[in-house]
XYZ file of C-alpha atoms in Angstrom:
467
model
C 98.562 122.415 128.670
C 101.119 123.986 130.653
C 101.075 126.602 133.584
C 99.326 129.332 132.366
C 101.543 132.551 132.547
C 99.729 135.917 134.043
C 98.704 138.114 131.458
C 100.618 141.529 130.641
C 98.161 143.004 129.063
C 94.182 142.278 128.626
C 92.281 141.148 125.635
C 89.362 143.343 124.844
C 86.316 141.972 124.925
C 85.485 142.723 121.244
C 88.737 141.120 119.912
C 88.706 137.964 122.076
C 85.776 135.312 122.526
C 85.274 135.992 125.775
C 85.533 139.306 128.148
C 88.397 140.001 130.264
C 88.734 142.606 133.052
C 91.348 145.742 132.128
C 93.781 146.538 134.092
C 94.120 149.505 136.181
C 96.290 151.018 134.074
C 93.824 150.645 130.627
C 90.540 151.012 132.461
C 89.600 154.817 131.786
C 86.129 156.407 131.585
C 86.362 158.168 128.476
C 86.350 155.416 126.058
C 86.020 151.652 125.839
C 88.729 149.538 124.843
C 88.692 149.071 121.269
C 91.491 147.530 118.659
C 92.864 149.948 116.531
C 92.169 149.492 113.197
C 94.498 150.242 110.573
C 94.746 152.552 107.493
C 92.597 150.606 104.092
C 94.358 147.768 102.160
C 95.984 148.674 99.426
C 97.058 145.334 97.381
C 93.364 143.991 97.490
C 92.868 142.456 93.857
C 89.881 144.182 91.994
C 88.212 140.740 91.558
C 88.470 139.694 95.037
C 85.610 142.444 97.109
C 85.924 142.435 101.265
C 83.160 140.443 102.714
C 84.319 140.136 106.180
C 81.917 138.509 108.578
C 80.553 141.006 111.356
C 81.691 139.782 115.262
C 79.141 138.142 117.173
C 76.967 136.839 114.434
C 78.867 133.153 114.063
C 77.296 130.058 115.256
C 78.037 126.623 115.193
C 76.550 125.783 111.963
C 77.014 129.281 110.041
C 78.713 128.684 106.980
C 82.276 129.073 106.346
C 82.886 132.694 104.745
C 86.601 132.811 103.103
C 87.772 136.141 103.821
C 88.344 137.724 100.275
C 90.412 140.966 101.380
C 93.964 140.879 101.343
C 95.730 142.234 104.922
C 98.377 144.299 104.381
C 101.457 144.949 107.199
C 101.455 148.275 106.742
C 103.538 151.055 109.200
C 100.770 150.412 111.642
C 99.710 147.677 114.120
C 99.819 143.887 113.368
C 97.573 142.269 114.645
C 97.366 138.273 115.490
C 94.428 135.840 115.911
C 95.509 132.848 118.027
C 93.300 130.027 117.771
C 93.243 127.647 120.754
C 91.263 125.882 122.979
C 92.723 127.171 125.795
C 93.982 130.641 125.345
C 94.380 131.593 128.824
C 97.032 129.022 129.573
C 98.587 129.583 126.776
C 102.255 130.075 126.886
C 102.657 133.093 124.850
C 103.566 135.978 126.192
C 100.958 138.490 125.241
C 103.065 141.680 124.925
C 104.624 140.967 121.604
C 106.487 142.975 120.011
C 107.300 143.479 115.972
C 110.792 144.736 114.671
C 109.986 148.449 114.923
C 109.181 147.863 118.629
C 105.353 148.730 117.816
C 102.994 146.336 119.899
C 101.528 143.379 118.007
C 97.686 142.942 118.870
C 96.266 139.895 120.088
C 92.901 138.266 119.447
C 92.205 135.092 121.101
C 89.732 132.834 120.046
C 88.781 129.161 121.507
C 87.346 127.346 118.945
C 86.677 127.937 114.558
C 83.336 129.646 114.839
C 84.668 132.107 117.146
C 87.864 132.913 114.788
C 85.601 133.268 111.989
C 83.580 135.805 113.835
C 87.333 137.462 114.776
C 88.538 136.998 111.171
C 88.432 140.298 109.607
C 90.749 141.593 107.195
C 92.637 143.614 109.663
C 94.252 140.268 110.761
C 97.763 140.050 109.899
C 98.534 136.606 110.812
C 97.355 133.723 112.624
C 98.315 131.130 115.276
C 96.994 128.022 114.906
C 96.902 124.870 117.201
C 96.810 122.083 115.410
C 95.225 120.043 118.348
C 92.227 121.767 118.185
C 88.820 119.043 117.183
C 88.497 118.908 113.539
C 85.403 120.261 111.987
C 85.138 117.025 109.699
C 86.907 113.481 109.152
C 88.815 112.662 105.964
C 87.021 110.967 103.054
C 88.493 107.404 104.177
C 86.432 107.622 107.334
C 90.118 107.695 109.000
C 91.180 111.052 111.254
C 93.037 113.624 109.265
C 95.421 115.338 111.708
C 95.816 118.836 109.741
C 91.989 119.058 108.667
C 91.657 122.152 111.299
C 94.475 123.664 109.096
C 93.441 123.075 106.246
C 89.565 124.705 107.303
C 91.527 127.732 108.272
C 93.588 128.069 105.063
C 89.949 127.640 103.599
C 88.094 129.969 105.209
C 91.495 132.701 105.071
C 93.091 132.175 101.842
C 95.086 135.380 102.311
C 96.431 135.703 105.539
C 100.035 134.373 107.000
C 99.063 131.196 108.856
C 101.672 129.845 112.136
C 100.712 126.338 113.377
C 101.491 125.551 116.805
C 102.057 122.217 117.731
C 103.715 119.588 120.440
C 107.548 119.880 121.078
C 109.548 117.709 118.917
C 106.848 117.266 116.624
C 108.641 118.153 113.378
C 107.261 116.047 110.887
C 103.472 117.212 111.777
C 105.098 120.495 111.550
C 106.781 120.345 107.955
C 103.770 118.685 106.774
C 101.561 121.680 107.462
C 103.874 124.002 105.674
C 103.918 121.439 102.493
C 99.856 122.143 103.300
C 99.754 125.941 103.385
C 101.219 127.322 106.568
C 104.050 129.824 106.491
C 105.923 128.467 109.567
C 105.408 125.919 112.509
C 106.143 126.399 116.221
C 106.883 123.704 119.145
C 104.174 125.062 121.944
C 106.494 124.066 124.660
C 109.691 126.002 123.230
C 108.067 129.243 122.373
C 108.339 133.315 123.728
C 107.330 136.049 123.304
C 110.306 137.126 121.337
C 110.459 134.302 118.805
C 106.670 134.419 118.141
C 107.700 138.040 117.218
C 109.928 137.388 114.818
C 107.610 134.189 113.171
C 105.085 136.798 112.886
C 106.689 139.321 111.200
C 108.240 136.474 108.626
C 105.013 134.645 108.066
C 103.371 137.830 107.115
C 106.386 138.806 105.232
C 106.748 135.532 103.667
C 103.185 135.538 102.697
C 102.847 138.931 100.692
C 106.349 137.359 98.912
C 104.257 134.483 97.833
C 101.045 136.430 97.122
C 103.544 138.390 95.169
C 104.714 135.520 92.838
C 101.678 134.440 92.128
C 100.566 137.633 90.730
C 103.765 137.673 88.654
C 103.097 133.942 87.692
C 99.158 134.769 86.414
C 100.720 138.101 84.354
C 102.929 136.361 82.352
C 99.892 133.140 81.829
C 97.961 136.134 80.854
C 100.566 137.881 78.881
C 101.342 134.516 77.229
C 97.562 133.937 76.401
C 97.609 137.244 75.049
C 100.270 136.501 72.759
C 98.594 132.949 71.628
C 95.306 134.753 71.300
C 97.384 137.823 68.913
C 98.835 135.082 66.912
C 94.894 133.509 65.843
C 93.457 136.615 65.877
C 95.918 138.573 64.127
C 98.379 136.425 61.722
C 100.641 136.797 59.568
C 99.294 137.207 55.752
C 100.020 134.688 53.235
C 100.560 136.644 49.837
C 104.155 135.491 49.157
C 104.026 136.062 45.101
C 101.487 138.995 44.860
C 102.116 142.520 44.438
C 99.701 144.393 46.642
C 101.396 145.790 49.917
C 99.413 144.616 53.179
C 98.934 146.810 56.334
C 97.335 146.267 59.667
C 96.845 147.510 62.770
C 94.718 146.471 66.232
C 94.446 148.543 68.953
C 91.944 146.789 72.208
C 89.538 148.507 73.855
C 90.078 149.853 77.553
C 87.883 147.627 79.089
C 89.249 144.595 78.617
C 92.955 142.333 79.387
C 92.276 140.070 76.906
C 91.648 140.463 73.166
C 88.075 140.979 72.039
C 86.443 139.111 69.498
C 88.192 141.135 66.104
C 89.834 139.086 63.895
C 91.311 139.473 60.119
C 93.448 137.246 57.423
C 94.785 137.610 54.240
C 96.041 134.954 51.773
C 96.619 133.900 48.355
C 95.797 131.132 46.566
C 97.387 129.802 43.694
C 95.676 130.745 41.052
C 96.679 134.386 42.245
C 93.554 135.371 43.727
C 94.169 137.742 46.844
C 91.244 136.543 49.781
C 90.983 139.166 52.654
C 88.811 139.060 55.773
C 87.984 140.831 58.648
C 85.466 139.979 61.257
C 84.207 140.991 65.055
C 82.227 138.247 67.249
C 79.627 140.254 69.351
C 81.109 140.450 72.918
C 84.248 140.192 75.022
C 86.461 138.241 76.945
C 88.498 135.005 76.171
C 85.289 132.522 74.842
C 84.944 135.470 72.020
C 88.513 135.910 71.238
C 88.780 132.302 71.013
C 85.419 131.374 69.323
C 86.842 134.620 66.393
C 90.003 132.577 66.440
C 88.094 129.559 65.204
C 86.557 131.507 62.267
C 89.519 132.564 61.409
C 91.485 129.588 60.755
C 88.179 127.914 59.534
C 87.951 130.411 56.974
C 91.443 130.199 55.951
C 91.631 126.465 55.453
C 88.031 127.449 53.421
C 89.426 129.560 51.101
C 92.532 127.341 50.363
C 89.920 124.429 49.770
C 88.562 126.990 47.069
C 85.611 128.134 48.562
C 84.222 131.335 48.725
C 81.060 133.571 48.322
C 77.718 132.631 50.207
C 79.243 128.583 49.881
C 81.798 129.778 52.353
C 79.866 132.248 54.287
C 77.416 129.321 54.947
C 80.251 127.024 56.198
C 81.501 129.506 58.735
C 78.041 129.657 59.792
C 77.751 126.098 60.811
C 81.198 126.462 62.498
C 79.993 129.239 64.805
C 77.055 127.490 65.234
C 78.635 124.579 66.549
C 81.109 125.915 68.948
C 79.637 129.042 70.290
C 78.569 129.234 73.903
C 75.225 130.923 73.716
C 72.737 131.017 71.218
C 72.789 134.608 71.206
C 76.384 135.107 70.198
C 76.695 136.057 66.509
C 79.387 137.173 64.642
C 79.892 140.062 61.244
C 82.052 139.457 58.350
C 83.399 140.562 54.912
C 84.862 139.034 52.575
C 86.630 140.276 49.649
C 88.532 138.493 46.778
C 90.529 140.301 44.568
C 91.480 138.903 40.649
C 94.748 137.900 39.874
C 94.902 141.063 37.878
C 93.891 143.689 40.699
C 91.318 145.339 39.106
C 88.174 143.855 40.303
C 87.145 141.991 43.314
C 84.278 139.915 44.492
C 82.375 141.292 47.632
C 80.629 139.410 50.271
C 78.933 141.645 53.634
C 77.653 139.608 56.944
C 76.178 142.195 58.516
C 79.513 143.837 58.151
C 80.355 147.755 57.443
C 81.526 147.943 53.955
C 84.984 148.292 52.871
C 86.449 152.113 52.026
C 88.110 152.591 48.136
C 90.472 155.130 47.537
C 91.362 155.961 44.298
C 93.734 158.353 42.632
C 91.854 161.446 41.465
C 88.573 160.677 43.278
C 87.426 161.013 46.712
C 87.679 157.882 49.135
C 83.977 155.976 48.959
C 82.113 153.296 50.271
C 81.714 150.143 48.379
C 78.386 149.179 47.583
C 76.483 147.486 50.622
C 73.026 147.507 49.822
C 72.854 143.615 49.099
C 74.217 142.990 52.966
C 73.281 139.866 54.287
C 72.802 138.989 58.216
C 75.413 138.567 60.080
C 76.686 134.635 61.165
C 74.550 132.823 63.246
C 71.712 134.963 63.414
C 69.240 133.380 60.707
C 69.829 129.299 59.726
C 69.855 129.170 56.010
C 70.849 132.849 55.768
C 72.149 133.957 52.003
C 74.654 136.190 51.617
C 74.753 137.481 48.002
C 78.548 138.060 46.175
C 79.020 142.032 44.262
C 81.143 142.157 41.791
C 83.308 145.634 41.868
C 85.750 147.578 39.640
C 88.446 148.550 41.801
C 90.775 149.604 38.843
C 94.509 150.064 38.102
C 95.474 152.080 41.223
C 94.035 151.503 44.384
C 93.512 151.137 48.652
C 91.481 149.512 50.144
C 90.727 149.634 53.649
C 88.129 147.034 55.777
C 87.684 147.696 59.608
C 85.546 146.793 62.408
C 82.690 148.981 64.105
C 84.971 149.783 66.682
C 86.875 152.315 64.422
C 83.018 154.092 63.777
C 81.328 153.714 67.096
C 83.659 156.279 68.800
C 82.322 159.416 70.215
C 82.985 162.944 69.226
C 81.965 166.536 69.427
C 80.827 168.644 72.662
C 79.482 166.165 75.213
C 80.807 162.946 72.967
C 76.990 162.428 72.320
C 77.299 161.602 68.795
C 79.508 158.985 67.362
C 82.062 159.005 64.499
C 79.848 156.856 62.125
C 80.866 155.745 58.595
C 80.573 159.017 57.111
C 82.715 160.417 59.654
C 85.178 158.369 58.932
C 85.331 158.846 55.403
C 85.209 162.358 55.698
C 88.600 161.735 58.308
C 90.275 159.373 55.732
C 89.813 161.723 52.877
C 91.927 164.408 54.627
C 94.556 161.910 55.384
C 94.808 160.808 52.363
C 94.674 164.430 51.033
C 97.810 165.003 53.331
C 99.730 162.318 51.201
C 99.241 159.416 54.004
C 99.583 155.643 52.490
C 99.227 152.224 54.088
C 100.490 151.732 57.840
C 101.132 155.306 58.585
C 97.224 155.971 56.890
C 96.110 153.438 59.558
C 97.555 154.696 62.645
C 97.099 158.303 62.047
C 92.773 156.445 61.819
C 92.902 155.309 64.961
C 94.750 157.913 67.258
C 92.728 160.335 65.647
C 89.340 158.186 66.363
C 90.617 157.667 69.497
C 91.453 161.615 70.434
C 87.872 162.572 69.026
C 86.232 159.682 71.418
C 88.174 161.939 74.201
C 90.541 158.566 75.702
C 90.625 154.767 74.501
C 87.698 153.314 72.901
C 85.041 151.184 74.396
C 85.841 148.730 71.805
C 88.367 146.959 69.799
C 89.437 148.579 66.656
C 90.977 145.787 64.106
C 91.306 147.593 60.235
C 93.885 146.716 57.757
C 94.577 147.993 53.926
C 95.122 146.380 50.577
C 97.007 148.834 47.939
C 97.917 148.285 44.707
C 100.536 150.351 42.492
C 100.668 149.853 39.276
């Protein structure tokens, strides 16, 4: 190592790994010397919680603790860890400066279990020699030259990393960049005022890339969103029949993804309308795509020409078969409506029944008193097929729990419930509302008596027929 250089300015003891004497100007009787610590993170993902390692509980064989938070240069201090065997003959001038002419802190550390003990998430950036003993060998039994880099980048996935290495060593150097660093630096060829400036653009540099990447996941997300819409929610197939087809899906608050509703309509060609709308119990993407599966499944069911409890039992085995858990079930009903639009055939798994509306009568339930269990809850389950006279002018309307399970009144203690919700659709109806506009006027109003967005997903669409 070269010549050390006198210090400017000491390290205190509870930043650096070992203690260093003030100088007459710092040493006051008041107070310590202590780092400053700067103002709360801000860009910390929710799914990522700070778990920063407390100073002077490392040893030798602790394990290594990534550092989830995120640092942040904000208008305060940055603040540098410099890892090196030798820190006290190390080049650098320790007065740094950043761009504002605020004074960039220094913590020195000689070896990996004291930076992990230093390693908090006020650390802006770090300064790494790559000479410093690796903590392993590579898997070939051979020497890896940037395994001390790549520990670091391990056990700091978030912070701006500098690697300091021998003058005129520039492939090492671009090789730990193509690894993870921000930057290299020649440890022969470096001050005070270009370590400055690599500071301020690793840390820079690094929020740009921790920036991308967030933009990168949102649109994978926003694009399996969209894949996830298009099986959950598709287009119907009634090309040839004369009912008009509505839907609408609004997801609960909780959740990025789609839940588990799902709905289809088609026709087959004997002119028999099929409709369907189902909700797998839980959330998240397994649900969304385990309802997707049902979906098709039942659609390429009903154009094979099954339906009823032949169907209902097939969709069973499906769920069975590629669900997750045991536990996870799933509610469905079926309906198939004649080629002449007058009466349909009804099939309930565990599923709220369907609302009628009829001119010159009051909007009803259809009948659900021979409901059978919903999929995947009892093998060999039997679900039994109503027949129902729907008549020569008619809507009908099928929805998930998720329009009914929404609180209301003083204290949103009770919820909505079917009867609720008839008693809301009648009114609507009442007020001359048809089809899509019917539909959203349902939800927003569910969703201002619930007093904000719903807990859960709300999927309902509507058949009508005029004559």
């Amino acid at each position: 190592m070269p010549a050390p250089i006198p210090r400017q300015r000491a390290i205190p003891a509870a930043e650096g790994g070992q203690a260093q004497a003030p100088t007459p100007a710092q040493a006051a009787p008041t107070a310590p010397a202590a780092p400053a610590v700067d103002g709360p993170s801000t860009d910390v993902p929710a799914d990522l919680p700070a778990d920063s390692p407390e100073a002077g509980t490392g040893t030798a064989d602790a394990p290594h603790r990534p550092i989830h938070s995120t640092p942040t240069a904000g208008p305060g201090h940055l603040t540098l860890l410099m890892i090196e065997d030798d820190p006290g003959g190390s080049p650098v001038v320790p007065e740094l400066l950043d761009p504002t002419g605020k004074p960039i802190r220094v913590r020195t550390a000689r070896n990996l279990t004291e930076a992990e003990r230093l390693l908090t998430d006020d650390v802006h950036c770090i300064l790494l020699d790559l000479a410093l003993p690796a903590p392993g060998r590579a898997a070939d039994g051979t020497d890896d030259e940037l395994a001390v880099l790549k520990h670091v980048l391990r056990i700091a996935p978030h912070h701006a990393v500098l690697a300091l290495t021998a003058s005129g060593d520039t492939e090492r150097g671009a090789e730990a960049v193509r690894v993870g660093a921000q930057d290299y630096l020649f440890r022969d060829e470096l001050d005070g005022r270009l370590l400055s400036r690599a500071i301020r653009y690793a840390v820079e540099r690094k929020r740009s890339d921790r920036a991308e990447r967030k933009l990168t996941e949102s649109k994978l997300r926003a694009q399996e969103n969209a894949r996830l819409e298009r099986g959950l929610l598709p287009t119907p197939l009634l090309d040839g029949s004369p009912l008009h087809f509505a839907a609408r899906y609004r997801p609960g608050r909780s959740r990025a993804l789609l839940g588990g509703d799902f709905y289809d309509t088609v026709r087959t060609p004997d002119g028999t309308v099929h409709a369907m709308i189902g909700d797998v119990c839980g959330h998240g993407p397994d649900e969304a795509a385990l309802g997707v599966e049902l979906r098709i499944a039942w659609r390429a069911l009903t154009l094979a020409g099954l339906c009823g409890d032949q169907l209902l039992g097939t969709l069973q085995q499906v769920l069975e078969h590629e669900r997750a858990d045991d536990e996870i079930f799933a509610t469905l009903c079926t309906v198939d409506i004649a080629p002449d639009g007058r009466r349909a055939g009804l099939c309930l798994a565990g599923h709220p029944s369907p609302l009628l509306a009829r001119p010159g009568r009051p909007a009803e339930l259809l009948p659900y008193d021979n409901n059978g269990p919903a999929l995947g809850l009892l093998p060999g389950a039997r679900w039994p097929r109503m027949q129902v006279e729907l008549g020569a002018e008619w809507s009908l309307m099928l929805y998930t729990d998720g329009l009914i399970e929404g609180r209301i009144g003083e204290g949103r203690r009770e919820r909505l419930g079917q009867d609720g919700m008839v008693a809301m659709v009648r009114r609507q109806l009442a007020e001359g509302l048809r089809g899509e506009e019917l539909l959203r006027a349902a939800v927003n109003e569910v969703r201002d008596l619930n007093g904000g967005e719903l807990t859960d997903d709300v999927a309902v669409l509507m058949l009508d027929r005029t004559p």
